[in-house]
């Protein structure tokens, strides 16, 4: 930047009102603010969706599930040995045995699919934060039910529901025998992860054993670790440590595709919304063209006084560019405001069966802020640069004749 | 000799018609000269001045500045305009968003000096031209005469050997016009810069030490 450009830059920065807030810039600035605002809000909401989904997945399921290799049940004795082997590991937060089974929940002549999850409530229960009015532990015959499941069955805490499952190993001349038992709802489970909220039924390990006719058996050991992102590498270590009798399955083996898809959608939205900034860029082209016509005599004078076309272009680019940068920053603030409004509103909720979660959350990250700023600035810089090329072609004498 | 133009020819196309405004005119300018060029409207006075100032290219002929043959299309033209020539136009053509002092400082900054040096020199020049109290005024806060004096100060900012003025008083009332004429003659006398002034004011031109009239595309000494 030469002396002249530095002088004009300091002039613009010291008197922005006179130099940058001009009527010819109004529509340019509005266009940028709106388009960048929408781009930022879109990205913030997708980021919020992705992080909410990720955190719900991590909080609602085991980070690593350790199961018997054959896929069947694991004895309590085996589970104790496994937990003992893992107990001293630094990354371990908890390792709790659980029984899981798919069954039918019935009440008020309604039937819904339910996922039974049974735990030993003696140790700290990792999903307690999602249970409304968590009683601390469940009494025999009590269950915690997903709030959507309770709503679908028309139930409330204190009501009773019947759990029913086909006993695949007990076949009578009339067909498969079904196991059935009545449970009382102690509390509701509300995580925000739709799939769990509409199907989960949590009960005591002892109740599940007697109901499912199991003796000292569990389905899996649910392991939670400090850094869930490293679940895959720890799962490999556990497989080596525990031998071929057991398989260790990290959480992301199921969620990987889903999270990749969400991330891809986020960047697709980013690209699509970036076109809005490009459309707003047309206003920038128009503003620059207007300023070139409007300031034709200044261009002519600067050229006459010996300024190079490159220097003149930079002076005008600085002027429009500074106004545009302020507009981009305002757009990002507007985007944050839009995200906040969407997060706080209550008239629209996500469809949980489509989007897995039912609440819209926004997340503003430095990386996304920078990405929006850089992409918007690059597009706008292009829209400033292209019309400024006219300055190269214009002859001084033509400018003076046109201005006279 | 600080500048010269020899056998300059220039023609314009107007619809199907070719209008020859300069048909081989020549002009030599020496140090301290104060030259007035008069002529009818459209006779090519301004065109000649623009060619002398490297703002326009002639169809034929040669322009010399400080002894060097130069073309307005050459890469050195901008440097020469900044260093060796000063310009005053009929309209002041001041930059609206700069103060009087900043406008005068422009050519100095374009020449590579810092803004503080340039502004200091600009303040000196404006004081010399009686505008010490108008340093921080914007062009729209100045009268026509003041605007033209600022433009004159800007033309003198880099102490050029030659100032080219294209009807500098054409847009001013008689009082302001006289003020600017007196200023130019005083600067020519005190600072030693050569002036070439294109004007319609034959009375003022008659008072100039050297006066030409452009007739039929060539200069004739009055």
Coordinates of C-alpha atoms in Angstrom, one line a residue:
Chain A
X1 CA 0.0 0.0 0.0
X2 CA 1.5 3.3 -1.0
X3 CA 1.4 6.6 0.8
X4 CA -1.7 7.8 -1.0
X5 CA -3.6 4.6 -0.3
X6 CA -2.6 4.6 3.4
X7 CA -3.7 8.2 3.6
X8 CA -7.2 7.4 2.2
X9 CA -7.5 4.3 4.4
X10 CA -6.8 6.4 7.5
X11 CA -9.2 9.0 6.2
X12 CA -12.0 6.4 5.8
X13 CA -11.3 4.9 9.3
X14 CA -11.2 8.3 11.0
X15 CA -14.3 9.7 9.4
X16 CA -16.4 6.6 8.5
X17 CA -19.7 8.5 8.6
X18 CA -18.6 10.9 5.8
X19 CA -16.8 8.3 3.7
X20 CA -18.5 5.0 4.2
X21 CA -22.1 5.6 5.2
X22 CA -23.3 6.9 1.9
X23 CA -26.7 6.6 0.3
X24 CA -25.3 4.7 -2.7
X25 CA -24.1 2.1 -0.3
X26 CA -27.5 1.6 1.5
X27 CA -28.8 -1.2 -0.7
X28 CA -25.4 -2.8 -1.0
X29 CA -25.0 -2.9 2.8
X30 CA -28.6 -4.1 3.3
X31 CA -28.1 -6.9 0.8
X32 CA -24.9 -8.0 2.5
X33 CA -26.4 -7.8 6.0
X34 CA -29.4 -9.9 5.0
X35 CA -27.5 -12.5 2.9
X36 CA -24.7 -12.9 5.4
X37 CA -27.3 -13.0 8.3
X38 CA -29.2 -15.9 6.6
X39 CA -25.9 -17.7 5.8
X40 CA -24.7 -17.3 9.4
X41 CA -28.1 -18.3 10.9
X42 CA -28.3 -21.4 8.6
X43 CA -24.8 -22.5 9.6
X44 CA -25.4 -21.7 13.3
X45 CA -28.6 -23.8 13.3
X46 CA -27.0 -26.7 11.5
X47 CA -24.0 -26.5 13.8
X48 CA -26.4 -26.5 16.7
X49 CA -28.3 -29.4 15.3
X50 CA -25.2 -31.4 14.7
X51 CA -23.7 -30.7 18.2
X52 CA -27.1 -31.3 19.9
X53 CA -27.5 -34.6 18.1
X54 CA -23.9 -35.6 18.8
X55 CA -24.1 -34.8 22.5
X56 CA -27.5 -36.6 22.8
X57 CA -26.1 -39.6 21.1
X58 CA -23.1 -39.6 23.4
X59 CA -25.2 -39.0 26.5
X60 CA -28.0 -41.4 25.7
X61 CA -25.9 -44.5 24.7
X62 CA -22.8 -46.3 25.8
X63 CA -19.6 -44.9 24.3
X64 CA -18.4 -48.5 24.0
X65 CA -20.6 -51.6 24.3
X66 CA -18.9 -54.8 25.3
X67 CA -20.9 -57.9 24.3
X68 CA -20.4 -61.6 24.2
X69 CA -18.9 -62.7 20.9
X70 CA -21.8 -64.9 19.9
X71 CA -24.3 -62.2 20.4
X72 CA -26.0 -63.9 23.3
X73 CA -26.2 -63.1 26.9
X74 CA -23.1 -62.7 29.1
X75 CA -23.1 -64.1 32.6
X76 CA -22.8 -61.8 35.6
X77 CA -19.6 -63.5 36.5
X78 CA -18.1 -62.8 33.1
X79 CA -19.3 -59.2 33.3
X80 CA -17.6 -58.7 36.7
X81 CA -14.3 -60.0 35.3
X82 CA -14.6 -57.7 32.3
X83 CA -15.3 -54.7 34.6
X84 CA -12.5 -55.7 36.9
X85 CA -10.1 -55.7 33.9
X86 CA -11.2 -52.3 32.8
X87 CA -11.5 -50.7 36.2
X88 CA -8.0 -49.3 36.5
X89 CA -8.0 -47.7 33.1
X90 CA -7.6 -43.9 33.3
X91 CA -10.0 -43.1 30.5
X92 CA -12.9 -45.1 32.1
X93 CA -15.8 -43.1 33.6
X94 CA -18.1 -46.0 34.2
X95 CA -18.8 -49.6 33.1
X96 CA -22.2 -50.9 34.0
X97 CA -24.0 -54.0 33.0
X98 CA -27.4 -53.8 31.3
X99 CA -30.1 -55.9 29.8
X100 CA -31.7 -54.7 26.6
X101 CA -34.7 -56.2 24.9
X102 CA -37.2 -55.1 22.3
X103 CA -40.9 -55.6 23.3
X104 CA -44.4 -54.2 23.1
X105 CA -45.8 -51.7 25.6
X106 CA -49.6 -51.7 26.0
X107 CA -52.1 -49.5 27.9
X108 CA -55.5 -48.1 27.2
X109 CA -55.9 -50.4 24.2
X110 CA -52.9 -48.9 22.6
X111 CA -49.7 -50.8 21.6
X112 CA -46.3 -49.3 20.9
X113 CA -42.8 -50.8 20.4
X114 CA -40.6 -50.4 23.4
X115 CA -36.9 -50.8 24.1
X116 CA -36.4 -52.2 27.5
X117 CA -33.2 -51.2 29.3
X118 CA -32.5 -52.7 32.7
X119 CA -29.8 -51.4 35.0
X120 CA -28.4 -52.1 38.5
X121 CA -29.3 -48.8 40.2
X122 CA -26.8 -49.5 43.0
X123 CA -24.0 -47.7 41.0
X124 CA -24.3 -44.2 39.6
X125 CA -26.9 -44.2 36.9
X126 CA -25.5 -42.3 33.8
X127 CA -28.8 -41.4 32.3
X128 CA -30.3 -39.9 35.5
X129 CA -30.2 -36.4 34.1
X130 CA -32.9 -37.2 31.6
X131 CA -35.4 -38.6 34.1
X132 CA -37.9 -36.0 35.4
X133 CA -38.1 -36.1 39.2
X134 CA -35.6 -38.9 39.3
X135 CA -36.4 -40.9 42.4
X136 CA -32.8 -42.1 42.9
X137 CA -33.6 -45.7 42.4
X138 CA -36.6 -47.7 41.2
X139 CA -38.7 -49.9 43.4
X140 CA -39.6 -53.4 42.3
X141 CA -42.2 -53.3 39.5
X142 CA -41.5 -49.7 38.7
X143 CA -40.3 -48.3 35.3
X144 CA -39.2 -45.0 33.8
X145 CA -40.9 -44.4 30.4
X146 CA -40.0 -42.2 27.5
X147 CA -42.3 -39.2 27.6
X148 CA -43.5 -39.6 24.0
X149 CA -44.2 -43.3 24.6
X150 CA -46.2 -42.3 27.8
X151 CA -48.1 -39.7 25.8
X152 CA -48.9 -42.1 22.9
X153 CA -50.2 -44.6 25.4
X154 CA -52.1 -42.0 27.3
X155 CA -50.1 -42.6 30.5
X156 CA -48.7 -40.4 33.3
X157 CA -46.4 -41.2 36.3
X158 CA -48.3 -43.4 38.7
X159 CA -50.2 -45.2 35.9
X160 CA -49.6 -48.8 35.0
X161 CA -48.6 -50.3 31.7
X162 CA -48.2 -53.8 30.4
X163 CA -44.9 -55.0 28.8
X164 CA -45.2 -57.9 26.4
X165 CA -42.6 -59.9 24.5
X166 CA -42.6 -63.1 22.5
X167 CA -40.7 -65.9 24.2
X168 CA -38.9 -67.3 21.2
X169 CA -37.8 -70.5 23.0
X170 CA -41.3 -71.4 24.4
X171 CA -43.5 -72.6 21.6
X172 CA -46.9 -74.3 22.4
X173 CA -49.2 -76.0 20.0
X174 CA -51.0 -72.6 19.6
X175 CA -47.8 -70.8 18.7
X176 CA -45.2 -68.8 20.6
X177 CA -45.8 -68.1 24.2
X178 CA -45.7 -64.5 25.2
X179 CA -44.3 -63.1 28.4
X180 CA -46.3 -60.3 29.9
X181 CA -46.0 -58.2 33.1
X182 CA -47.5 -55.1 34.5
X183 CA -45.3 -52.2 35.6
X184 CA -46.0 -48.9 37.4
X185 CA -44.6 -45.7 35.8
X186 CA -42.3 -44.0 38.4
X187 CA -41.1 -41.2 36.2
X188 CA -40.8 -40.0 32.6
X189 CA -37.6 -39.9 30.5
X190 CA -37.1 -36.8 28.5
X191 CA -33.8 -36.5 26.7
X192 CA -34.7 -34.7 23.4
X193 CA -33.4 -37.7 21.4
X194 CA -36.7 -38.7 19.8
X195 CA -36.0 -42.3 19.3
X196 CA -35.4 -42.9 23.0
X197 CA -38.2 -40.6 24.2
X198 CA -40.7 -42.5 22.1
X199 CA -39.6 -46.1 23.0
X200 CA -37.4 -46.3 26.1
X201 CA -38.6 -48.3 29.2
X202 CA -36.0 -48.4 32.0
X203 CA -36.4 -50.9 34.8
X204 CA -34.4 -52.7 37.6
X205 CA -32.1 -55.5 36.6
X206 CA -33.9 -57.9 38.9
X207 CA -37.3 -57.1 37.3
X208 CA -35.9 -57.7 33.8
X209 CA -34.3 -61.0 34.8
X210 CA -37.5 -62.4 36.3
X211 CA -39.6 -61.0 33.4
X212 CA -37.3 -62.3 30.7
X213 CA -36.6 -65.5 32.6
X214 CA -32.9 -64.9 32.8
X215 CA -30.6 -66.0 35.6
X216 CA -27.5 -63.9 36.3
X217 CA -27.3 -62.8 32.7
X218 CA -26.8 -59.5 31.0
X219 CA -26.9 -58.2 27.4
X220 CA -23.9 -56.0 27.5
X221 CA -21.6 -53.8 29.5
X222 CA -22.1 -50.1 28.8
X223 CA -18.8 -48.3 29.0
X224 CA -18.5 -44.5 29.2
X225 CA -15.1 -42.9 28.7
X226 CA -13.7 -39.4 29.2
X227 CA -13.1 -38.6 25.5
X228 CA -15.9 -40.2 23.5
X229 CA -14.2 -39.1 20.3
X230 CA -11.5 -41.7 21.0
X231 CA -14.0 -44.5 21.4
X232 CA -12.9 -46.4 18.3
X233 CA -9.3 -46.6 19.4
X234 CA -10.2 -47.7 23.0
X235 CA -12.6 -50.3 21.6
X236 CA -9.8 -51.8 19.7
X237 CA -7.6 -51.8 22.8
X238 CA -10.5 -53.4 24.8
X239 CA -10.9 -56.1 22.1
X240 CA -7.2 -57.0 22.5
X241 CA -7.4 -56.8 26.2
X242 CA -10.5 -58.9 26.6
X243 CA -9.8 -61.5 24.0
X244 CA -12.0 -63.2 21.4
X245 CA -14.8 -64.0 23.9
X246 CA -16.0 -60.4 23.7
X247 CA -16.6 -57.7 21.1
X248 CA -16.2 -54.0 21.9
X249 CA -18.4 -51.8 19.7
X250 CA -17.7 -48.0 19.7
X251 CA -20.7 -45.7 19.6
X252 CA -19.7 -44.1 16.3
X253 CA -20.0 -47.4 14.4
X254 CA -23.8 -46.8 14.4
X255 CA -23.8 -43.0 14.4
X256 CA -20.9 -42.3 12.0
X257 CA -23.0 -42.3 8.8
X258 CA -25.7 -40.2 10.4
X259 CA -23.2 -37.6 11.7
X260 CA -21.4 -37.5 8.4
X261 CA -24.7 -36.9 6.6
X262 CA -25.6 -34.1 8.9
X263 CA -22.2 -32.5 8.5
X264 CA -22.4 -32.9 4.7
X265 CA -25.9 -31.2 4.8
X266 CA -24.5 -28.4 6.9
X267 CA -21.8 -27.6 4.3
X268 CA -24.3 -28.0 1.4
X269 CA -26.5 -25.4 3.1
X270 CA -23.5 -23.2 3.5
X271 CA -22.7 -23.5 -0.2
X272 CA -26.4 -22.9 -1.2
X273 CA -26.7 -19.9 1.1
X274 CA -23.3 -18.5 -0.1
X275 CA -25.1 -17.9 -3.4
X276 CA -27.3 -15.4 -1.6
X277 CA -24.1 -13.5 -0.8
X278 CA -23.2 -13.7 -4.4
X279 CA -26.6 -12.3 -5.4
X280 CA -26.1 -9.5 -2.8
X281 CA -22.7 -9.1 -4.6
X282 CA -24.7 -7.7 -7.6
X283 CA -25.6 -4.8 -5.4
X284 CA -21.9 -4.3 -4.7
X285 CA -21.2 -4.3 -8.5
X286 CA -23.9 -1.7 -8.8
X287 CA -22.5 0.4 -5.9
X288 CA -19.0 0.3 -7.3
X289 CA -20.2 1.1 -10.8
X290 CA -22.2 4.0 -9.4
X291 CA -19.3 5.4 -7.4
X292 CA -17.0 5.2 -10.5
X293 CA -19.6 7.3 -12.5
X294 CA -20.2 9.6 -9.5
X295 CA -16.6 10.1 -8.8
X296 CA -15.4 10.3 -12.4
X297 CA -13.9 13.8 -11.8
X298 CA -11.9 12.5 -8.8
X299 CA -10.6 9.6 -10.9
X300 CA -9.7 12.0 -13.6
X301 CA -8.0 14.4 -11.1
X302 CA -6.0 11.6 -9.4
X303 CA -4.9 10.3 -12.8
X304 CA -3.9 13.8 -13.9
X305 CA -1.9 14.3 -10.7
X306 CA 0.0 11.1 -11.5
X307 CA -1.7 8.4 -9.5
X308 CA -1.6 5.0 -11.1
X309 CA -4.8 3.2 -12.0
X310 CA -3.8 0.4 -9.6
X311 CA -3.6 2.9 -6.8
X312 CA -6.9 4.6 -7.7
X313 CA -8.6 1.2 -7.8
X314 CA -7.3 0.3 -4.4
X315 CA -8.5 3.6 -3.0
X316 CA -12.1 2.9 -4.3
X317 CA -11.8 -0.8 -3.3
X318 CA -10.8 0.3 0.2
X319 CA -13.8 2.6 0.5
X320 CA -16.4 0.0 -0.7
X321 CA -14.5 -2.8 0.9
X322 CA -14.5 -1.2 4.4
X323 CA -18.3 -0.6 4.1
X324 CA -18.7 -4.2 2.9
X325 CA -16.7 -5.6 5.8
X326 CA -18.7 -3.6 8.3
X327 CA -21.8 -5.0 6.5
X328 CA -20.5 -8.6 6.7
X329 CA -19.8 -8.1 10.5
X330 CA -23.3 -6.6 10.9
X331 CA -24.7 -9.6 8.9
X332 CA -23.0 -12.0 11.3
X333 CA -24.5 -10.2 14.3
X334 CA -27.9 -10.4 12.5
X335 CA -27.3 -14.1 11.9
X336 CA -26.6 -14.6 15.6
X337 CA -29.8 -12.7 16.4
X338 CA -31.8 -14.8 14.0
X339 CA -30.3 -18.0 15.5
X340 CA -31.2 -16.8 19.0
X341 CA -34.8 -16.0 17.9
X342 CA -35.2 -19.4 16.3
X343 CA -33.7 -21.1 19.4
X344 CA -36.1 -19.2 21.7
X345 CA -39.3 -19.5 19.7
X346 CA -41.8 -22.0 20.7
X347 CA -44.2 -22.1 17.7
X348 CA -42.2 -24.5 15.6
X349 CA -40.6 -27.7 16.7
X350 CA -38.7 -30.2 14.7
X351 CA -40.4 -33.4 13.7
X352 CA -38.5 -35.9 15.9
X353 CA -39.3 -38.9 13.7
X354 CA -37.5 -37.1 10.8
X355 CA -34.8 -35.2 12.5
X356 CA -34.1 -37.4 15.5
X357 CA -34.4 -34.4 17.9
X358 CA -37.3 -32.1 18.4
X359 CA -35.7 -28.9 19.5
X360 CA -33.8 -26.4 17.3
X361 CA -30.6 -25.2 18.9
X362 CA -28.0 -22.9 17.5
X363 CA -24.3 -23.0 18.0
X364 CA -21.8 -20.2 17.1
X365 CA -18.3 -21.5 16.6
X366 CA -15.2 -19.4 15.8
X367 CA -14.5 -21.7 12.8
X368 CA -17.9 -21.1 11.3
X369 CA -17.7 -17.3 12.0
X370 CA -14.4 -17.3 10.2
X371 CA -15.7 -19.5 7.3
X372 CA -18.7 -17.1 6.8
X373 CA -16.5 -14.0 7.0
X374 CA -13.9 -15.3 4.6
X375 CA -16.3 -16.7 2.0
X376 CA -18.5 -13.6 2.1
X377 CA -15.4 -11.3 2.0
X378 CA -14.0 -13.3 -0.9
X379 CA -17.2 -13.1 -2.9
X380 CA -17.6 -9.4 -2.2
X381 CA -14.0 -8.7 -3.0
X382 CA -14.6 -10.3 -6.4
X383 CA -17.7 -8.2 -6.9
X384 CA -15.7 -5.0 -6.1
X385 CA -12.7 -6.0 -8.2
X386 CA -14.6 -6.7 -11.5
X387 CA -16.2 -3.3 -12.0
X388 CA -13.1 -1.4 -10.8
X389 CA -11.3 -2.7 -13.9
X390 CA -13.2 0.0 -15.8
X391 CA -10.7 2.5 -14.2
X392 CA -7.9 1.0 -16.2
X393 CA -9.7 1.6 -19.5
X394 CA -10.9 5.1 -18.9
X395 CA -9.0 7.9 -20.5
X396 CA -8.5 11.1 -18.4
X397 CA -9.7 13.3 -21.1
X398 CA -12.9 11.3 -21.7
X399 CA -13.6 11.6 -17.9
X400 CA -13.1 15.4 -18.0
X401 CA -15.3 15.7 -21.1
X402 CA -18.0 13.7 -19.5
X403 CA -17.9 15.7 -16.3
X404 CA -17.8 19.1 -18.0
Chain B
X1 CA 13.2 25.6 -22.5
X2 CA 11.1 23.6 -20.1
X3 CA 8.5 22.3 -22.6
X4 CA 7.7 22.3 -26.2
X5 CA 5.3 20.9 -28.7
X6 CA 6.1 20.7 -32.4
X7 CA 3.8 20.3 -35.4
X8 CA 0.9 19.0 -33.4
X9 CA -2.1 17.7 -35.3
X10 CA -5.3 16.5 -33.9
X11 CA -8.7 15.8 -35.5
X12 CA -12.0 14.5 -34.2
X13 CA -14.7 12.5 -35.9
X14 CA -18.1 13.9 -35.5
X15 CA -20.7 11.7 -37.2
X16 CA -19.3 11.3 -40.7
X17 CA -17.3 14.6 -40.5
X18 CA -13.6 14.9 -39.7
X19 CA -12.9 18.0 -37.7
X20 CA -9.3 19.1 -37.7
X21 CA -8.7 21.3 -34.6
X22 CA -4.9 21.4 -34.7
X23 CA -3.2 21.3 -38.0
X24 CA 0.5 21.5 -37.2
X25 CA 0.8 24.0 -34.4
X26 CA 3.9 24.4 -32.3
X27 CA 4.7 26.0 -28.9
X28 CA 7.8 26.5 -26.9
X29 CA 7.7 27.4 -23.2
X30 CA 10.7 28.8 -21.3
X31 CA 11.3 29.1 -17.6
X32 CA 9.3 32.0 -16.0
X33 CA 7.1 32.4 -19.1
X34 CA 3.5 33.6 -18.6
X35 CA 1.7 32.6 -21.8
X36 CA -2.0 33.2 -22.6
X37 CA -3.8 31.4 -25.4
X38 CA -7.1 32.7 -26.7
X39 CA -9.4 31.7 -29.4
X40 CA -12.9 30.9 -30.3
X41 CA -14.9 28.2 -28.6
X42 CA -14.0 24.8 -30.0
X43 CA -10.9 26.0 -31.8
X44 CA -8.7 23.5 -30.0
X45 CA -7.1 25.6 -27.2
X46 CA -8.0 23.1 -24.5
X47 CA -6.9 20.2 -26.8
X48 CA -3.5 21.8 -27.2
X49 CA -3.2 22.3 -23.5
X50 CA -4.2 18.6 -22.8
X51 CA -1.7 17.4 -25.3
X52 CA 1.0 19.6 -23.7
X53 CA 0.0 18.2 -20.3
X54 CA 0.2 14.6 -21.5
X55 CA -3.5 14.1 -20.9
X56 CA -4.3 13.5 -24.5
X57 CA -2.3 12.1 -27.4
X58 CA -1.8 14.0 -30.7
X59 CA -2.5 12.4 -34.0
X60 CA 0.9 13.7 -35.1
X61 CA 3.7 15.8 -33.7
X62 CA 6.0 15.7 -30.8
X63 CA 5.9 16.9 -27.2
X64 CA 9.0 17.6 -25.1
X65 CA 9.0 18.0 -21.4
X66 CA 12.3 19.0 -19.7
X67 CA 14.1 18.2 -22.9
X68 CA 12.7 14.7 -23.3
X69 CA 10.4 13.6 -26.0
X70 CA 7.4 12.1 -24.2
X71 CA 4.0 10.6 -25.1
X72 CA 0.8 10.6 -23.0
X73 CA 0.6 6.9 -23.5
X74 CA 4.1 6.2 -22.2
X75 CA 4.6 4.7 -18.7
X76 CA 6.5 7.8 -17.6
X77 CA 3.7 10.2 -18.4
X78 CA 2.1 9.8 -15.0
X79 CA 5.4 10.5 -13.2
X80 CA 6.0 13.6 -15.4
X81 CA 2.5 14.9 -14.8
X82 CA 3.1 14.5 -11.1
X83 CA 6.6 16.0 -10.9
X84 CA 6.9 18.5 -13.7
X85 CA 3.4 19.7 -14.5
X86 CA 0.6 21.4 -12.6
X87 CA -2.9 21.6 -13.8
X88 CA -5.8 24.0 -13.1
X89 CA -9.1 23.5 -14.8
X90 CA -12.2 25.6 -15.4
X91 CA -14.0 23.5 -12.8
X92 CA -11.9 23.2 -9.7
X93 CA -12.2 19.3 -9.7
X94 CA -11.3 19.1 -6.0
X95 CA -12.0 15.8 -4.2
X96 CA -15.2 16.4 -2.3
X97 CA -14.4 14.3 0.7
X98 CA -11.0 15.9 1.3
X99 CA -10.3 19.2 3.0
X100 CA -8.6 22.0 1.2
X101 CA -5.3 21.1 2.8
X102 CA -5.7 17.4 1.9
X103 CA -6.6 18.2 -1.7
X104 CA -3.4 20.3 -2.0
X105 CA -1.4 17.5 -0.4
X106 CA -2.6 14.9 -2.9
X107 CA 0.1 15.4 -5.6
X108 CA 2.8 15.4 -2.9
X109 CA 1.6 12.1 -1.5
X110 CA 1.3 10.6 -5.0
X111 CA 4.9 11.6 -5.4
X112 CA 5.8 9.4 -2.5
X113 CA 6.0 11.8 0.5
X114 CA 4.4 11.1 3.8
X115 CA 1.0 12.6 4.6
X116 CA 2.5 14.8 7.4
X117 CA 5.1 16.3 5.0
X118 CA 2.5 16.7 2.3
X119 CA 0.0 18.4 4.6
X120 CA 2.7 20.7 6.0
X121 CA 3.6 21.8 2.5
X122 CA -0.1 22.2 1.7
X123 CA -0.7 24.5 4.7
X124 CA 2.3 26.6 3.6
X125 CA 0.9 27.0 0.0
X126 CA -2.6 27.7 1.1
X127 CA -1.3 30.4 3.5
X128 CA 0.6 31.9 0.7
X129 CA -2.6 32.0 -1.3
X130 CA -4.5 33.6 1.5
X131 CA -6.4 30.5 2.6
X132 CA -4.8 29.9 6.0
X133 CA -8.2 30.1 7.6
X134 CA -9.7 27.6 5.2
X135 CA -7.3 24.7 5.6
X136 CA -9.8 22.3 7.0
X137 CA -12.8 23.3 5.0
X138 CA -14.3 20.9 2.5
X139 CA -14.7 22.1 -1.1
X140 CA -18.5 22.7 -0.6
X141 CA -17.7 25.0 2.3
X142 CA -15.5 27.3 0.0
X143 CA -16.5 30.0 -2.4
X144 CA -15.9 29.6 -6.1
X145 CA -12.8 31.8 -5.9
X146 CA -11.5 29.9 -2.9
X147 CA -12.0 26.6 -4.6
X148 CA -10.1 27.8 -7.6
X149 CA -7.3 29.1 -5.4
X150 CA -7.1 25.7 -3.7
X151 CA -6.9 24.1 -7.2
X152 CA -4.1 26.5 -7.9
X153 CA -2.3 25.6 -4.7
X154 CA -2.7 21.9 -5.7
X155 CA -1.1 22.6 -9.1
X156 CA 1.9 24.2 -7.3
X157 CA 2.2 21.5 -4.7
X158 CA 5.1 19.7 -6.2
X159 CA 6.8 22.9 -7.4
X160 CA 6.4 22.0 -11.1
X161 CA 8.3 23.9 -13.7
X162 CA 5.1 24.5 -15.7
X163 CA 1.5 25.1 -14.7
X164 CA -1.2 24.5 -17.4
X165 CA -4.4 26.3 -16.7
X166 CA -7.5 25.6 -18.8
X167 CA -9.9 28.6 -18.5
X168 CA -9.2 28.8 -14.7
X169 CA -11.5 31.8 -14.4
X170 CA -14.2 30.7 -16.8
X171 CA -16.5 29.7 -14.1
X172 CA -16.0 32.6 -11.7
X173 CA -17.6 36.0 -11.3
X174 CA -15.5 39.1 -12.3
X175 CA -14.3 39.7 -8.7
X176 CA -13.1 36.2 -8.1
X177 CA -11.8 36.0 -11.7
X178 CA -9.6 39.0 -11.0
X179 CA -8.4 37.5 -7.7
X180 CA -7.3 34.3 -9.4
X181 CA -5.5 36.2 -12.3
X182 CA -3.6 38.3 -9.8
X183 CA -2.7 35.2 -7.9
X184 CA -1.3 33.5 -11.0
X185 CA 0.7 36.5 -12.1
X186 CA 2.1 36.9 -8.5
X187 CA 3.1 33.2 -8.3
X188 CA 4.8 33.5 -11.7
X189 CA 6.7 36.5 -10.5
X190 CA 7.5 35.2 -7.0
X191 CA 7.9 31.5 -7.5
X192 CA 9.2 31.5 -11.0
X193 CA 6.9 28.8 -12.4
X194 CA 5.9 29.1 -16.1
X195 CA 2.2 29.4 -16.8
X196 CA 0.3 28.5 -19.9
X197 CA -3.2 29.8 -19.6
X198 CA -6.0 29.1 -22.0
X199 CA -8.7 31.7 -21.7
X200 CA -11.6 33.5 -23.3
X201 CA -10.8 36.7 -21.4
X202 CA -9.0 38.6 -24.1
X203 CA -8.6 41.7 -21.9
X204 CA -6.6 39.6 -19.3
X205 CA -4.7 37.8 -22.0
X206 CA -3.7 41.2 -23.5
X207 CA -1.9 42.0 -20.2
X208 CA 0.1 38.8 -20.4
X209 CA 3.8 39.1 -21.5
X210 CA 3.2 36.4 -24.2
X211 CA -0.1 36.0 -25.8
X212 CA -1.2 33.7 -28.7
X213 CA -4.4 33.3 -30.5
X214 CA -5.3 29.9 -32.0
X215 CA -6.8 30.4 -35.4
X216 CA -7.4 27.8 -38.0
X217 CA -5.6 25.1 -36.0
X218 CA -2.3 27.1 -35.6
X219 CA -1.1 29.5 -33.0
X220 CA -0.4 33.1 -33.9
X221 CA 1.3 35.5 -31.6
X222 CA -0.9 38.4 -30.6

